[in-house]
Structures are given as structure tokens and as C-alpha cells.
Amino acid sequence: MSAANRNDIDVTQREQELAARIERRLTGRIEDRLDKRRFVVEPEWPYEFGVRKPTKNELMQDSDTCIATARAIRSWARSHGCRYEERSRSLGAYCGTTPLVERVSVPDERTALAIAGRQCARRYRVTRQRLLRLRGEFPVGEDAVVSVVRKLDGMSDLDFELVVQAAHYFEEADASGMRPRAVAIPGFSAKWLGTASSKRRKAICLLLDRTSLDFEERPGEIRMRYLDPAHRGYPDLYVTEPWVTADCATYRYAVIVENKDTYQELPCIEDCICIFGGGWASNRIATLLPWIVDIPHVVYWGDMDADGLEILSGVRESGIGCDSILMDMPAYRRYQRFGTEYTDKNTIIEPRKIGETPGLTAKERTLYEALCTGEGVTYLRIEQERIPIVDAVAELRALGFPIVD
């Protein structure tokens, strides 16, 4: 192959690569527009956007690329039925001018969807269909309809259909005073309505212009067990309302743990109870066990992640004076090999905004900030169950807890 032929091939390949980059860039602009406007009740068309223009210096130094870029934009626009605006630019003294594209206009929604990738187009179509359906079936304002569609974004078509059916059911049926699982919506699972904070219930309330469905909610509970050897073999206790007359109210020691395996593995400790916090449910301990604030020695032990430390802060803010174990940076460094970057749903644990945690000590706060930002740590979570129980027992012993060997 001659040098001239090779050069022609190289030029053609460069132009093809340039055209591919231009297509990705312009398609990306349109997909961004569709994603941002899919929740707007009446999106405006056409969509016009500016195209980056080369500087005078860029034109002088590499006019071939600038001209090829304009040619690629024109070709792309024509092939997709889009209009464009041009303006002639000087190529320098004695070199004449060349037209460069300044703006592109996508005429309508149909054209934009034909340009967008399959996933983006489907997201847009699903959102628009849901908006139109809810506007036609429920006499609420457009803000409420948009809010519902946003809440249910990403939800399957089946779940969306069930929300619509349930909302129509509650238009006619009065379920006030009933437990949610007792509401007999034809064809629905008893668990489908979820909790008062579920997106499904909130969406239904918005569609009915109500603040709640007036259910009798299941009372919150705390699970606890005796660690004192005199009560070995006693069953676990489930407390659902304030327990003022508890015999263990006079105990000197209590351990609050976040996870069930750890709760079940703790050994006998004299004059001690163990409370299964179960995460954010720890916030109700002080209400259901009011005497806990008077127990002299209380220890909290949870996951080393942002949630775990926020829960610890909340426990202290509720009035429970407690120490923590294995929830500071030295403990993180010691057990970081047990860390994980995934949630229980196999999604990546993402950094988060640092919150207010007035209940944390300085050492705990240092770990909390690192686990929020990811700075200086390998993993954003070390789960409590991964830490050997013997190490936790050693920590309790060091704090003076009377462990029974």
C-alpha cells in the first residue's frame, strides 16, 4: 500500500472516530434533557442548545479538525431530522472563511426519543405514561401527581399498577382503625402496604389528598434477654409498651447490640441484661424501658458504619448514658480486613453527607466522618457480626463487666 493510500485511510479513520465522539456528545445532551424534563407536566419543544465553538487560536492551529467537527454535526443533525444554525468564521489572513455550527434544534419529543438510547427512552416513556394516567384518574393537583410519579420512579410496572388499584380501593373503603395487614384488598399480599413510611402508602395518600390512611399501626417493640446466670434458660422478652415494674430495673449492667447474632452469642454476665437494638429501633429503648437511664453501666456496640454511629448518637441523645466498644478508629484499623463495600442488596455503599451527631465522643466522631466521606478508610462498613465475640467480651471485661467464665 502506498504512503498516499495509508494517509487517506488514516484521515478517514480519524474522521469516523471524530463523528462517533460528536454523536455520543450530542446524544448525551438530548438524553440529559429528557431525563431532566420527564417529570414536567407539559415539556416544551423544540429543544435548542448551543454547540461549543472553537476559539480563534484553535481555528488557526487545527482548522481541519474544526471543519471536520462542523461537518460531523451537520451530518448528524440532518440524519436525525434536526435543524442547525451556522456562522461563518475566519480561518486567518488570506485563508477565507468556513461555516461552523453554533446551535442545534431538536424539533419535538418524537425526534428526541428516536435519538436517545433505549434505556433513556424507556425511562421517559414510562414516566410520561404514568403522569398522564394519574392525571386522568385522580382529581388532585399536578404537584401531587408529579410527586407520586417521582416517589415511584424505578418501581416496576406491576407495583405501579398495584398502587393505582389500592388508591381506588381506599377512595371507597374505610379502613380506619384497622391494622394494615388486615385490610383485605382483593388480590393483594397482606404485607404489600408496608409501614407508614413506605413509598407505596405515601403515594396512595397523595393521590387521595390525605395525610394518612388512619390505620392502627403495629406497636414498636424491644427485644431483650437476661444475661444474669440466675436467669439462665429464661425466654427472650418482647416489650411493646413502657415496662416500669421490671425486676431487672435494679441491675447494674446492660449491653445494647445492633445485630441479632451478636445478641444471641453474648455469654452470661452477672447482674446484666442484653437488649437487641435492631438498628434504628434503638431509639425507642428509653421509652419502653424507662429505668435504663438509671442503670450505672450501659454499653452500646453496633456496626462500624455511618448508620451505626448515628444510632449510637441517638441512643445517648434519648437520655441513655452509655459507653461504646469497638466503634472508633483504632478498632476500625484492627478489623478493617473484615470490611465490605456492598449493602445486603449487593449495591455499592456510597459516601454520604456528614450529619450532626451531638451524642458522639471525639474519637467516635473521627471514625464517623471518615465513614461518611471515605477519606482514609478502605471500606465504609464493618459489620458487627464479623468481629469475634471473644474480642467484644474482652472489651466488656476491661470495662468491669462481671463476665461468667
mmCIF file of C-alpha atoms in Angstrom:
data_model
loop_
_atom_site.group_PDB
_atom_site.id
_atom_site.type_symbol
_atom_site.label_atom_id
_atom_site.label_comp_id
_atom_site.label_asym_id
_atom_site.label_seq_id
_atom_site.Cartn_x
_atom_site.Cartn_y
_atom_site.Cartn_z
ATOM 1 C CA MET A 1 0.000 0.000 0.000
ATOM 2 C CA SER A 2 1.362 3.405 -0.955
ATOM 3 C CA ALA A 3 2.018 6.141 1.576
ATOM 4 C CA ALA A 4 -0.756 8.240 -0.020
ATOM 5 C CA ASN A 5 -3.319 5.433 0.418
ATOM 6 C CA ARG A 6 -2.285 4.884 4.007
ATOM 7 C CA ASN A 7 -2.681 8.599 4.667
ATOM 8 C CA ASP A 8 -6.172 8.589 3.122
ATOM 9 C CA ILE A 9 -7.144 5.646 5.358
ATOM 10 C CA ASP A 10 -5.764 7.407 8.439
ATOM 11 C CA VAL A 11 -7.740 10.574 7.615
ATOM 12 C CA THR A 12 -10.927 8.585 7.075
ATOM 13 C CA GLN A 13 -10.461 6.710 10.343
ATOM 14 C CA ARG A 14 -9.848 9.937 12.256
ATOM 15 C CA GLU A 15 -12.997 11.469 10.802
ATOM 16 C CA GLN A 16 -15.015 8.364 11.700
ATOM 17 C CA GLU A 17 -13.716 8.494 15.272
ATOM 18 C CA LEU A 18 -14.486 12.222 15.426
ATOM 19 C CA ALA A 19 -18.013 11.629 14.108
ATOM 20 C CA ALA A 20 -18.557 8.901 16.739
ATOM 21 C CA ARG A 21 -17.447 11.261 19.527
ATOM 22 C CA ILE A 22 -19.726 14.001 18.192
ATOM 23 C CA GLU A 23 -22.673 11.574 18.103
ATOM 24 C CA ARG A 24 -22.071 10.466 21.697
ATOM 25 C CA ARG A 25 -21.796 14.062 22.862
ATOM 26 C CA LEU A 26 -24.931 15.289 21.103
ATOM 27 C CA THR A 27 -26.926 12.198 22.069
ATOM 28 C CA GLY A 28 -25.828 12.738 25.671
ATOM 29 C CA ARG A 29 -27.147 16.314 25.600
ATOM 30 C CA ILE A 30 -30.542 15.104 24.439
ATOM 31 C CA GLU A 31 -30.668 12.262 26.974
ATOM 32 C CA ASP A 32 -29.850 14.736 29.755
ATOM 33 C CA ARG A 33 -32.711 16.916 28.548
ATOM 34 C CA LEU A 34 -35.150 14.009 28.508
ATOM 35 C CA ASP A 35 -34.116 12.853 31.975
ATOM 36 C CA LYS A 36 -34.426 16.352 33.444
ATOM 37 C CA ARG A 37 -37.786 17.120 31.825
ATOM 38 C CA ARG A 38 -39.563 13.795 32.063
ATOM 39 C CA PHE A 39 -41.376 14.883 35.256
ATOM 40 C CA VAL A 40 -42.540 18.193 33.758
ATOM 41 C CA VAL A 41 -46.266 18.026 33.084
ATOM 42 C CA GLU A 42 -46.030 19.909 29.770
ATOM 43 C CA PRO A 43 -42.438 19.821 28.474
ATOM 44 C CA GLU A 44 -41.622 22.473 25.895
ATOM 45 C CA TRP A 45 -40.395 21.742 22.383
ATOM 46 C CA PRO A 46 -38.327 22.353 20.326
ATOM 47 C CA TYR A 47 -35.194 21.906 22.411
ATOM 48 C CA GLU A 48 -32.381 24.181 21.288
ATOM 49 C CA PHE A 49 -28.863 24.057 22.607
ATOM 50 C CA GLY A 50 -25.596 25.717 21.781
ATOM 51 C CA VAL A 51 -22.598 23.908 20.343
ATOM 52 C CA ARG A 52 -19.140 24.725 21.601
ATOM 53 C CA LYS A 53 -17.358 26.905 19.071
ATOM 54 C CA PRO A 54 -13.609 26.677 18.528
ATOM 55 C CA THR A 55 -11.525 29.599 19.658
ATOM 56 C CA LYS A 56 -9.649 31.744 17.191
ATOM 57 C CA ASN A 57 -6.414 30.056 18.218
ATOM 58 C CA GLU A 58 -7.913 26.576 17.705
ATOM 59 C CA LEU A 59 -9.092 27.572 14.226
ATOM 60 C CA MET A 60 -5.671 28.861 13.306
ATOM 61 C CA GLN A 61 -3.784 25.839 14.635
ATOM 62 C CA ASP A 62 -6.089 22.999 13.534
ATOM 63 C CA SER A 63 -8.668 24.220 11.052
ATOM 64 C CA ASP A 64 -9.036 20.722 9.571
ATOM 65 C CA THR A 65 -10.411 19.321 12.829
ATOM 66 C CA CYS A 66 -12.720 22.310 13.319
ATOM 67 C CA ILE A 67 -14.118 21.962 9.788
ATOM 68 C CA ALA A 68 -14.495 18.180 10.210
ATOM 69 C CA THR A 69 -16.312 18.715 13.501
ATOM 70 C CA ALA A 70 -18.802 21.086 11.851
ATOM 71 C CA ARG A 71 -19.279 18.623 9.035
ATOM 72 C CA ALA A 72 -19.960 15.794 11.511
ATOM 73 C CA ILE A 73 -22.522 17.907 13.402
ATOM 74 C CA ARG A 74 -24.316 18.804 10.164
ATOM 75 C CA SER A 75 -24.382 15.178 9.091
ATOM 76 C CA TRP A 76 -25.706 14.062 12.472
ATOM 77 C CA ALA A 77 -28.395 16.759 12.544
ATOM 78 C CA ARG A 78 -29.635 16.017 9.028
ATOM 79 C CA SER A 79 -29.766 12.273 9.637
ATOM 80 C CA HIS A 80 -31.923 12.799 12.741
ATOM 81 C CA GLY A 81 -34.224 15.483 11.388
ATOM 82 C CA CYS A 82 -32.762 18.295 13.496
ATOM 83 C CA ARG A 83 -32.178 21.882 12.404
ATOM 84 C CA TYR A 84 -28.946 23.766 12.959
ATOM 85 C CA GLU A 85 -27.641 27.314 12.766
ATOM 86 C CA GLU A 86 -24.281 28.283 11.330
ATOM 87 C CA ARG A 87 -21.996 31.260 11.386
ATOM 88 C CA SER A 88 -19.008 31.867 9.152
ATOM 89 C CA ARG A 89 -15.673 32.164 10.890
ATOM 90 C CA SER A 90 -12.374 33.428 9.524
ATOM 91 C CA LEU A 91 -9.580 30.906 9.041
ATOM 92 C CA GLY A 92 -6.951 33.622 9.083
ATOM 93 C CA ALA A 93 -5.488 36.100 6.687
ATOM 94 C CA TYR A 94 -5.749 35.028 3.039
ATOM 95 C CA CYS A 95 -7.438 31.712 4.054
ATOM 96 C CA GLY A 96 -11.065 32.722 3.684
ATOM 97 C CA THR A 97 -13.931 31.654 5.952
ATOM 98 C CA THR A 98 -15.771 28.473 6.847
ATOM 99 C CA PRO A 99 -19.270 27.913 8.259
ATOM 100 C CA LEU A 100 -19.322 26.442 11.782
ATOM 101 C CA VAL A 101 -22.388 25.135 13.611
ATOM 102 C CA GLU A 102 -23.470 27.305 16.563
ATOM 103 C CA ARG A 103 -26.818 25.823 17.600
ATOM 104 C CA VAL A 104 -28.805 22.630 17.141
ATOM 105 C CA SER A 105 -32.591 22.351 17.471
ATOM 106 C CA VAL A 106 -34.478 19.130 18.218
ATOM 107 C CA PRO A 107 -37.993 19.779 16.889
ATOM 108 C CA ASP A 108 -40.127 17.513 19.060
ATOM 109 C CA GLU A 109 -40.375 14.737 21.612
ATOM 110 C CA ARG A 110 -40.634 12.001 18.988
ATOM 111 C CA THR A 111 -37.333 13.054 17.405
ATOM 112 C CA ALA A 112 -35.601 13.225 20.783
ATOM 113 C CA LEU A 113 -36.771 9.734 21.727
ATOM 114 C CA ALA A 114 -35.569 8.344 18.403
ATOM 115 C CA ILE A 115 -32.109 9.798 19.091
ATOM 116 C CA ALA A 116 -31.863 8.705 22.734
ATOM 117 C CA GLY A 117 -30.635 5.303 23.808
ATOM 118 C CA ARG A 118 -33.112 2.562 24.609
ATOM 119 C CA GLN A 119 -32.894 2.846 28.392
ATOM 120 C CA CYS A 120 -33.280 6.633 28.440
ATOM 121 C CA ALA A 121 -36.200 6.491 26.007
ATOM 122 C CA ARG A 122 -37.941 3.838 28.090
ATOM 123 C CA ARG A 123 -37.495 5.850 31.323
ATOM 124 C CA TYR A 124 -39.028 8.873 29.628
ATOM 125 C CA ARG A 125 -41.951 6.996 28.094
ATOM 126 C CA VAL A 126 -42.779 5.191 31.343
ATOM 127 C CA THR A 127 -42.711 8.456 33.292
ATOM 128 C CA ARG A 128 -44.926 10.251 30.768
ATOM 129 C CA GLN A 129 -47.414 7.378 30.652
ATOM 130 C CA ARG A 130 -47.664 7.342 34.447
ATOM 131 C CA LEU A 131 -48.164 11.099 34.634
ATOM 132 C CA LEU A 132 -50.918 11.023 32.050
ATOM 133 C CA ARG A 133 -52.652 8.093 33.693
ATOM 134 C CA LEU A 134 -52.704 9.588 37.182
ATOM 135 C CA ARG A 135 -53.862 12.980 35.873
ATOM 136 C CA GLY A 136 -56.780 11.241 34.212
ATOM 137 C CA GLU A 137 -57.804 9.030 37.144
ATOM 138 C CA PHE A 138 -57.364 11.141 40.293
ATOM 139 C CA PRO A 139 -58.775 14.633 40.976
ATOM 140 C CA VAL A 140 -55.659 16.030 42.652
ATOM 141 C CA GLY A 141 -53.301 18.813 41.681
ATOM 142 C CA GLU A 142 -50.470 18.388 39.235
ATOM 143 C CA ASP A 143 -47.880 18.827 42.000
ATOM 144 C CA ALA A 144 -49.288 15.787 43.809
ATOM 145 C CA VAL A 145 -49.286 13.711 40.632
ATOM 146 C CA VAL A 146 -45.682 14.641 39.865
ATOM 147 C CA SER A 147 -44.676 13.857 43.462
ATOM 148 C CA VAL A 148 -46.257 10.387 43.223
ATOM 149 C CA VAL A 149 -44.513 9.586 39.950
ATOM 150 C CA ARG A 150 -41.205 10.720 41.433
ATOM 151 C CA LYS A 151 -41.706 8.570 44.522
ATOM 152 C CA LEU A 152 -42.459 5.532 42.381
ATOM 153 C CA ASP A 153 -39.679 6.187 39.872
ATOM 154 C CA GLY A 154 -37.836 2.942 39.245
ATOM 155 C CA MET A 155 -40.703 0.886 40.645
ATOM 156 C CA SER A 156 -41.878 -1.949 38.430
ATOM 157 C CA ASP A 157 -44.941 -1.573 36.229
ATOM 158 C CA LEU A 158 -46.685 -4.173 38.380
ATOM 159 C CA ASP A 159 -46.073 -2.268 41.609
ATOM 160 C CA PHE A 160 -47.218 0.967 39.985
ATOM 161 C CA GLU A 161 -50.415 -0.740 38.868
ATOM 162 C CA LEU A 162 -50.974 -2.036 42.396
ATOM 163 C CA VAL A 163 -50.557 1.465 43.835
ATOM 164 C CA VAL A 164 -53.227 2.746 41.438
ATOM 165 C CA GLN A 165 -55.581 -0.108 42.317
ATOM 166 C CA ALA A 166 -55.032 0.377 46.048
ATOM 167 C CA ALA A 167 -55.689 4.115 45.789
ATOM 168 C CA HIS A 168 -59.001 3.452 44.030
ATOM 169 C CA TYR A 169 -59.847 0.891 46.726
ATOM 170 C CA PHE A 170 -59.288 3.412 49.526
ATOM 171 C CA GLU A 171 -61.383 6.004 47.662
ATOM 172 C CA GLU A 172 -64.390 3.830 48.536
ATOM 173 C CA ALA A 173 -63.321 1.700 51.526
ATOM 174 C CA ASP A 174 -62.869 2.988 55.084
ATOM 175 C CA ALA A 175 -60.029 1.112 56.747
ATOM 176 C CA SER A 176 -59.528 3.486 59.664
ATOM 177 C CA GLY A 177 -58.649 1.717 62.901
ATOM 178 C CA MET A 178 -57.585 -1.492 61.136
ATOM 179 C CA ARG A 179 -54.117 -2.994 61.155
ATOM 180 C CA PRO A 180 -52.570 -2.625 57.660
ATOM 181 C CA ARG A 181 -52.194 -6.374 57.182
ATOM 182 C CA ALA A 182 -55.860 -6.895 57.951
ATOM 183 C CA VAL A 183 -57.028 -4.705 55.062
ATOM 184 C CA ALA A 184 -58.408 -7.162 52.530
ATOM 185 C CA ILE A 185 -57.688 -5.522 49.176
ATOM 186 C CA PRO A 186 -58.660 -8.187 46.625
ATOM 187 C CA GLY A 187 -55.612 -9.945 45.230
ATOM 188 C CA PHE A 188 -53.057 -8.125 47.404
ATOM 189 C CA SER A 189 -50.479 -9.643 49.776
ATOM 190 C CA ALA A 190 -51.074 -8.739 53.421
ATOM 191 C CA LYS A 191 -47.557 -7.271 53.608
ATOM 192 C CA TRP A 192 -47.831 -5.115 50.488
ATOM 193 C CA LEU A 193 -48.891 -1.874 52.188
ATOM 194 C CA GLY A 194 -45.731 -1.880 54.267
ATOM 195 C CA THR A 195 -45.082 0.640 57.031
ATOM 196 C CA ALA A 196 -46.385 4.178 57.450
ATOM 197 C CA SER A 197 -43.171 5.486 55.871
ATOM 198 C CA SER A 198 -43.337 3.257 52.782
ATOM 199 C CA LYS A 199 -43.369 4.915 49.367
ATOM 200 C CA ARG A 200 -46.491 2.949 48.478
ATOM 201 C CA ARG A 201 -48.542 4.349 51.350
ATOM 202 C CA LYS A 202 -47.245 7.881 50.836
ATOM 203 C CA ALA A 203 -48.128 7.689 47.146
ATOM 204 C CA ILE A 204 -51.647 6.471 47.920
ATOM 205 C CA CYS A 205 -52.177 9.312 50.406
ATOM 206 C CA LEU A 206 -51.022 11.888 47.847
ATOM 207 C CA LEU A 207 -53.432 10.528 45.236
ATOM 208 C CA LEU A 208 -56.288 10.732 47.749
ATOM 209 C CA ASP A 209 -55.225 14.134 49.128
ATOM 210 C CA ARG A 210 -54.957 12.659 52.624
ATOM 211 C CA THR A 211 -52.263 12.797 55.278
ATOM 212 C CA SER A 212 -52.673 9.149 56.307
ATOM 213 C CA LEU A 213 -54.821 6.062 55.859
ATOM 214 C CA ASP A 214 -55.715 6.109 59.595
ATOM 215 C CA PHE A 215 -54.533 2.591 60.307
ATOM 216 C CA GLU A 216 -53.837 1.245 63.765
ATOM 217 C CA GLU A 217 -50.124 0.653 63.448
ATOM 218 C CA ARG A 218 -48.344 -2.293 64.990
ATOM 219 C CA PRO A 219 -46.653 -1.048 68.188
ATOM 220 C CA GLY A 220 -42.904 -0.768 68.218
ATOM 221 C CA GLU A 221 -41.118 -3.381 70.280
ATOM 222 C CA ILE A 222 -37.821 -4.025 72.014
ATOM 223 C CA ARG A 223 -36.386 -7.493 72.421
ATOM 224 C CA MET A 224 -34.213 -8.286 75.424
ATOM 225 C CA ARG A 225 -32.805 -11.250 77.345
ATOM 226 C CA TYR A 226 -31.251 -11.892 80.720
ATOM 227 C CA LEU A 227 -27.501 -12.452 80.789
ATOM 228 C CA ASP A 228 -27.518 -12.892 84.557
ATOM 229 C CA PRO A 229 -26.765 -16.580 85.303
ATOM 230 C CA ALA A 230 -29.577 -16.769 87.866
ATOM 231 C CA HIS A 231 -31.975 -16.411 84.912
ATOM 232 C CA ARG A 232 -30.259 -18.814 82.564
ATOM 233 C CA GLY A 233 -32.867 -20.505 80.405
ATOM 234 C CA TYR A 234 -35.408 -17.703 80.678
ATOM 235 C CA PRO A 235 -37.068 -16.894 77.310
ATOM 236 C CA ASP A 236 -36.472 -13.638 75.491
ATOM 237 C CA LEU A 237 -38.811 -10.790 76.359
ATOM 238 C CA TYR A 238 -40.633 -8.568 73.840
ATOM 239 C CA VAL A 239 -41.607 -5.204 75.260
ATOM 240 C CA THR A 240 -44.250 -3.228 73.349
ATOM 241 C CA GLU A 241 -45.278 -0.655 75.966
ATOM 242 C CA PRO A 242 -43.362 1.047 78.785
ATOM 243 C CA TRP A 243 -42.299 -1.608 81.305
ATOM 244 C CA VAL A 244 -41.963 0.203 84.601
ATOM 245 C CA THR A 245 -42.084 -2.698 87.082
ATOM 246 C CA ALA A 246 -39.308 -4.851 85.570
ATOM 247 C CA ASP A 247 -37.305 -6.912 88.036
ATOM 248 C CA CYS A 248 -34.155 -6.114 86.069
ATOM 249 C CA ALA A 249 -34.651 -2.377 86.598
ATOM 250 C CA THR A 250 -32.263 -2.679 89.555
ATOM 251 C CA TYR A 251 -29.488 -4.360 87.541
ATOM 252 C CA ARG A 252 -26.121 -2.645 87.316
ATOM 253 C CA TYR A 253 -25.171 -3.630 83.779
ATOM 254 C CA ALA A 254 -26.749 -3.584 80.322
ATOM 255 C CA VAL A 255 -25.419 -4.235 76.817
ATOM 256 C CA ILE A 256 -27.204 -2.879 73.731
ATOM 257 C CA VAL A 257 -26.214 -4.524 70.449
ATOM 258 C CA GLU A 258 -27.310 -3.835 66.884
ATOM 259 C CA ASN A 259 -27.401 -7.300 65.325
ATOM 260 C CA LYS A 260 -29.206 -10.499 66.255
ATOM 261 C CA ASP A 261 -26.286 -12.947 66.002
ATOM 262 C CA THR A 262 -24.281 -10.871 68.445
ATOM 263 C CA TYR A 263 -27.309 -10.545 70.719
ATOM 264 C CA GLN A 264 -27.623 -14.327 70.868
ATOM 265 C CA GLU A 265 -23.900 -15.025 71.337
ATOM 266 C CA LEU A 266 -23.115 -12.871 74.364
ATOM 267 C CA PRO A 267 -22.200 -15.026 77.408
ATOM 268 C CA CYS A 268 -23.535 -14.902 80.939
ATOM 269 C CA ILE A 269 -22.791 -11.663 82.776
ATOM 270 C CA GLU A 270 -23.841 -11.181 86.366
ATOM 271 C CA ASP A 271 -26.485 -8.561 87.077
ATOM 272 C CA CYS A 272 -26.815 -7.798 83.357
ATOM 273 C CA ILE A 273 -29.350 -7.720 80.528
ATOM 274 C CA CYS A 274 -28.793 -7.640 76.775
ATOM 275 C CA ILE A 275 -31.034 -5.506 74.545
ATOM 276 C CA PHE A 276 -31.388 -6.159 70.828
ATOM 277 C CA GLY A 277 -31.389 -2.684 69.318
ATOM 278 C CA GLY A 278 -32.039 -3.838 65.765
ATOM 279 C CA GLY A 279 -30.680 -0.644 64.249
ATOM 280 C CA TRP A 280 -32.855 2.456 64.438
ATOM 281 C CA ALA A 281 -35.291 0.671 66.761
ATOM 282 C CA SER A 282 -32.780 1.562 69.485
ATOM 283 C CA ASN A 283 -34.405 4.983 69.555
ATOM 284 C CA ARG A 284 -37.397 3.527 71.415
ATOM 285 C CA ILE A 285 -35.391 1.828 74.205
ATOM 286 C CA ALA A 286 -35.579 4.775 76.598
ATOM 287 C CA THR A 287 -39.364 4.957 76.160
ATOM 288 C CA LEU A 288 -40.126 1.249 76.555
ATOM 289 C CA LEU A 289 -37.516 0.635 79.286
ATOM 290 C CA PRO A 290 -37.558 3.952 81.179
ATOM 291 C CA TRP A 291 -35.361 2.630 84.008
ATOM 292 C CA ILE A 292 -32.473 2.043 81.572
ATOM 293 C CA VAL A 293 -31.325 5.631 82.190
ATOM 294 C CA ASP A 294 -30.610 4.708 85.829
ATOM 295 C CA ILE A 295 -28.505 1.590 85.157
ATOM 296 C CA PRO A 296 -24.937 2.542 86.151
ATOM 297 C CA HIS A 297 -23.057 0.687 83.399
ATOM 298 C CA VAL A 298 -24.540 0.583 79.893
ATOM 299 C CA VAL A 299 -22.528 -0.289 76.785
ATOM 300 C CA TYR A 300 -23.592 0.149 73.183
ATOM 301 C CA TRP A 301 -21.972 -1.893 70.397
ATOM 302 C CA GLY A 302 -23.034 -1.613 66.767
ATOM 303 C CA ASP A 303 -21.752 -1.748 63.213
ATOM 304 C CA MET A 304 -18.830 0.441 62.275
ATOM 305 C CA ASP A 305 -20.599 2.446 59.583
ATOM 306 C CA ALA A 306 -22.240 5.862 59.364
ATOM 307 C CA ASP A 307 -25.643 4.494 60.378
ATOM 308 C CA GLY A 308 -24.238 2.617 63.361
ATOM 309 C CA LEU A 309 -22.571 5.735 64.742
ATOM 310 C CA GLU A 310 -25.645 7.886 64.132
ATOM 311 C CA ILE A 311 -27.703 5.307 66.036
ATOM 312 C CA LEU A 312 -25.204 5.446 68.921
ATOM 313 C CA SER A 313 -25.527 9.226 68.984
ATOM 314 C CA GLY A 314 -29.318 8.927 69.038
ATOM 315 C CA VAL A 315 -29.245 6.445 71.934
ATOM 316 C CA ARG A 316 -27.272 8.924 74.024
ATOM 317 C CA GLU A 317 -29.488 11.824 72.954
ATOM 318 C CA SER A 318 -32.518 9.844 74.202
ATOM 319 C CA GLY A 319 -31.079 10.051 77.715
ATOM 320 C CA ILE A 320 -29.171 6.772 77.964
ATOM 321 C CA GLY A 321 -25.676 7.374 79.277
ATOM 322 C CA CYS A 322 -23.526 4.661 77.721
ATOM 323 C CA ASP A 323 -20.032 3.762 76.701
ATOM 324 C CA SER A 324 -19.302 2.210 73.335
ATOM 325 C CA ILE A 325 -16.967 -0.599 72.391
ATOM 326 C CA LEU A 326 -15.265 -1.298 69.066
ATOM 327 C CA MET A 327 -16.613 1.861 67.444
ATOM 328 C CA ASP A 328 -13.595 4.121 66.987
ATOM 329 C CA MET A 329 -10.692 4.436 64.547
ATOM 330 C CA PRO A 330 -8.292 2.096 66.398
ATOM 331 C CA ALA A 331 -10.985 -0.616 66.294
ATOM 332 C CA TYR A 332 -11.571 0.091 62.595
ATOM 333 C CA ARG A 333 -7.859 -0.302 61.829
ATOM 334 C CA ARG A 334 -7.750 -3.509 63.823
ATOM 335 C CA TYR A 335 -10.656 -5.117 61.953
ATOM 336 C CA GLN A 336 -10.609 -3.371 58.584
ATOM 337 C CA ARG A 337 -9.852 -6.681 56.836
ATOM 338 C CA PHE A 338 -13.464 -7.634 57.676
ATOM 339 C CA GLY A 339 -14.921 -4.584 55.894
ATOM 340 C CA THR A 340 -17.311 -4.558 52.957
ATOM 341 C CA GLU A 341 -18.175 -2.167 50.131
ATOM 342 C CA TYR A 342 -21.597 -3.718 49.475
ATOM 343 C CA THR A 343 -25.014 -3.494 51.116
ATOM 344 C CA ASP A 344 -27.149 -6.561 51.818
ATOM 345 C CA LYS A 345 -28.822 -5.863 48.445
ATOM 346 C CA ASN A 346 -25.453 -6.103 46.674
ATOM 347 C CA THR A 347 -25.291 -2.391 45.862
ATOM 348 C CA ILE A 348 -22.230 -0.238 46.470
ATOM 349 C CA ILE A 349 -22.162 1.654 49.771
ATOM 350 C CA GLU A 350 -21.796 5.288 48.731
ATOM 351 C CA PRO A 351 -20.230 8.180 50.662
ATOM 352 C CA ARG A 352 -22.766 10.480 52.288
ATOM 353 C CA LYS A 353 -23.161 13.906 53.785
ATOM 354 C CA ILE A 354 -21.750 14.299 57.287
ATOM 355 C CA GLY A 355 -24.576 14.844 59.751
ATOM 356 C CA GLU A 356 -24.983 16.296 63.224
ATOM 357 C CA THR A 357 -24.070 13.740 65.890
ATOM 358 C CA PRO A 358 -24.039 15.563 69.231
ATOM 359 C CA GLY A 359 -24.018 12.265 71.117
ATOM 360 C CA LEU A 360 -20.648 11.061 69.805
ATOM 361 C CA THR A 361 -17.316 11.420 71.539
ATOM 362 C CA ALA A 362 -14.391 12.983 69.664
ATOM 363 C CA LYS A 363 -12.917 9.563 68.843
ATOM 364 C CA GLU A 364 -16.246 8.226 67.609
ATOM 365 C CA ARG A 365 -16.814 11.380 65.563
ATOM 366 C CA THR A 366 -13.456 10.920 63.826
ATOM 367 C CA LEU A 367 -14.488 7.459 62.645
ATOM 368 C CA TYR A 368 -17.969 8.688 61.703
ATOM 369 C CA GLU A 369 -16.627 11.444 59.445
ATOM 370 C CA ALA A 370 -14.218 9.023 57.761
ATOM 371 C CA LEU A 371 -17.035 6.524 57.119
ATOM 372 C CA CYS A 372 -19.220 9.267 55.640
ATOM 373 C CA THR A 373 -16.607 10.650 53.271
ATOM 374 C CA GLY A 374 -14.488 7.551 52.618
ATOM 375 C CA GLU A 375 -11.333 9.566 53.316
ATOM 376 C CA GLY A 376 -8.586 7.481 54.917
ATOM 377 C CA VAL A 377 -10.590 4.250 55.040
ATOM 378 C CA THR A 378 -10.776 1.258 52.728
ATOM 379 C CA TYR A 379 -14.364 0.230 53.421
ATOM 380 C CA LEU A 380 -17.415 2.189 54.582
ATOM 381 C CA ARG A 381 -18.780 -0.633 56.726
ATOM 382 C CA ILE A 382 -17.507 -3.262 59.138
ATOM 383 C CA GLU A 383 -20.431 -5.342 60.318
ATOM 384 C CA GLN A 384 -20.657 -6.209 63.980
ATOM 385 C CA GLU A 385 -21.045 -9.955 63.379
ATOM 386 C CA ARG A 386 -17.642 -10.139 61.682
ATOM 387 C CA ILE A 387 -15.793 -9.209 64.863
ATOM 388 C CA PRO A 388 -15.018 -12.262 67.062
ATOM 389 C CA ILE A 389 -17.312 -12.326 70.074
ATOM 390 C CA VAL A 390 -14.343 -13.153 72.320
ATOM 391 C CA ASP A 391 -12.851 -9.759 71.469
ATOM 392 C CA ALA A 392 -16.048 -7.988 72.443
ATOM 393 C CA VAL A 393 -16.195 -9.949 75.700
ATOM 394 C CA ALA A 394 -12.620 -8.855 76.434
ATOM 395 C CA GLU A 395 -13.685 -5.236 75.903
ATOM 396 C CA LEU A 396 -16.600 -5.662 78.305
ATOM 397 C CA ARG A 397 -14.351 -7.317 80.877
ATOM 398 C CA ALA A 398 -11.931 -4.387 80.638
ATOM 399 C CA LEU A 399 -14.839 -2.044 81.440
ATOM 400 C CA GLY A 400 -15.576 -4.012 84.607
ATOM 401 C CA PHE A 401 -18.468 -6.160 83.406
ATOM 402 C CA PRO A 402 -18.613 -9.332 85.579
ATOM 403 C CA ILE A 403 -18.283 -11.970 82.851
ATOM 404 C CA VAL A 404 -19.102 -15.504 83.979
ATOM 405 C CA ASP A 405 -16.457 -17.902 82.635
#
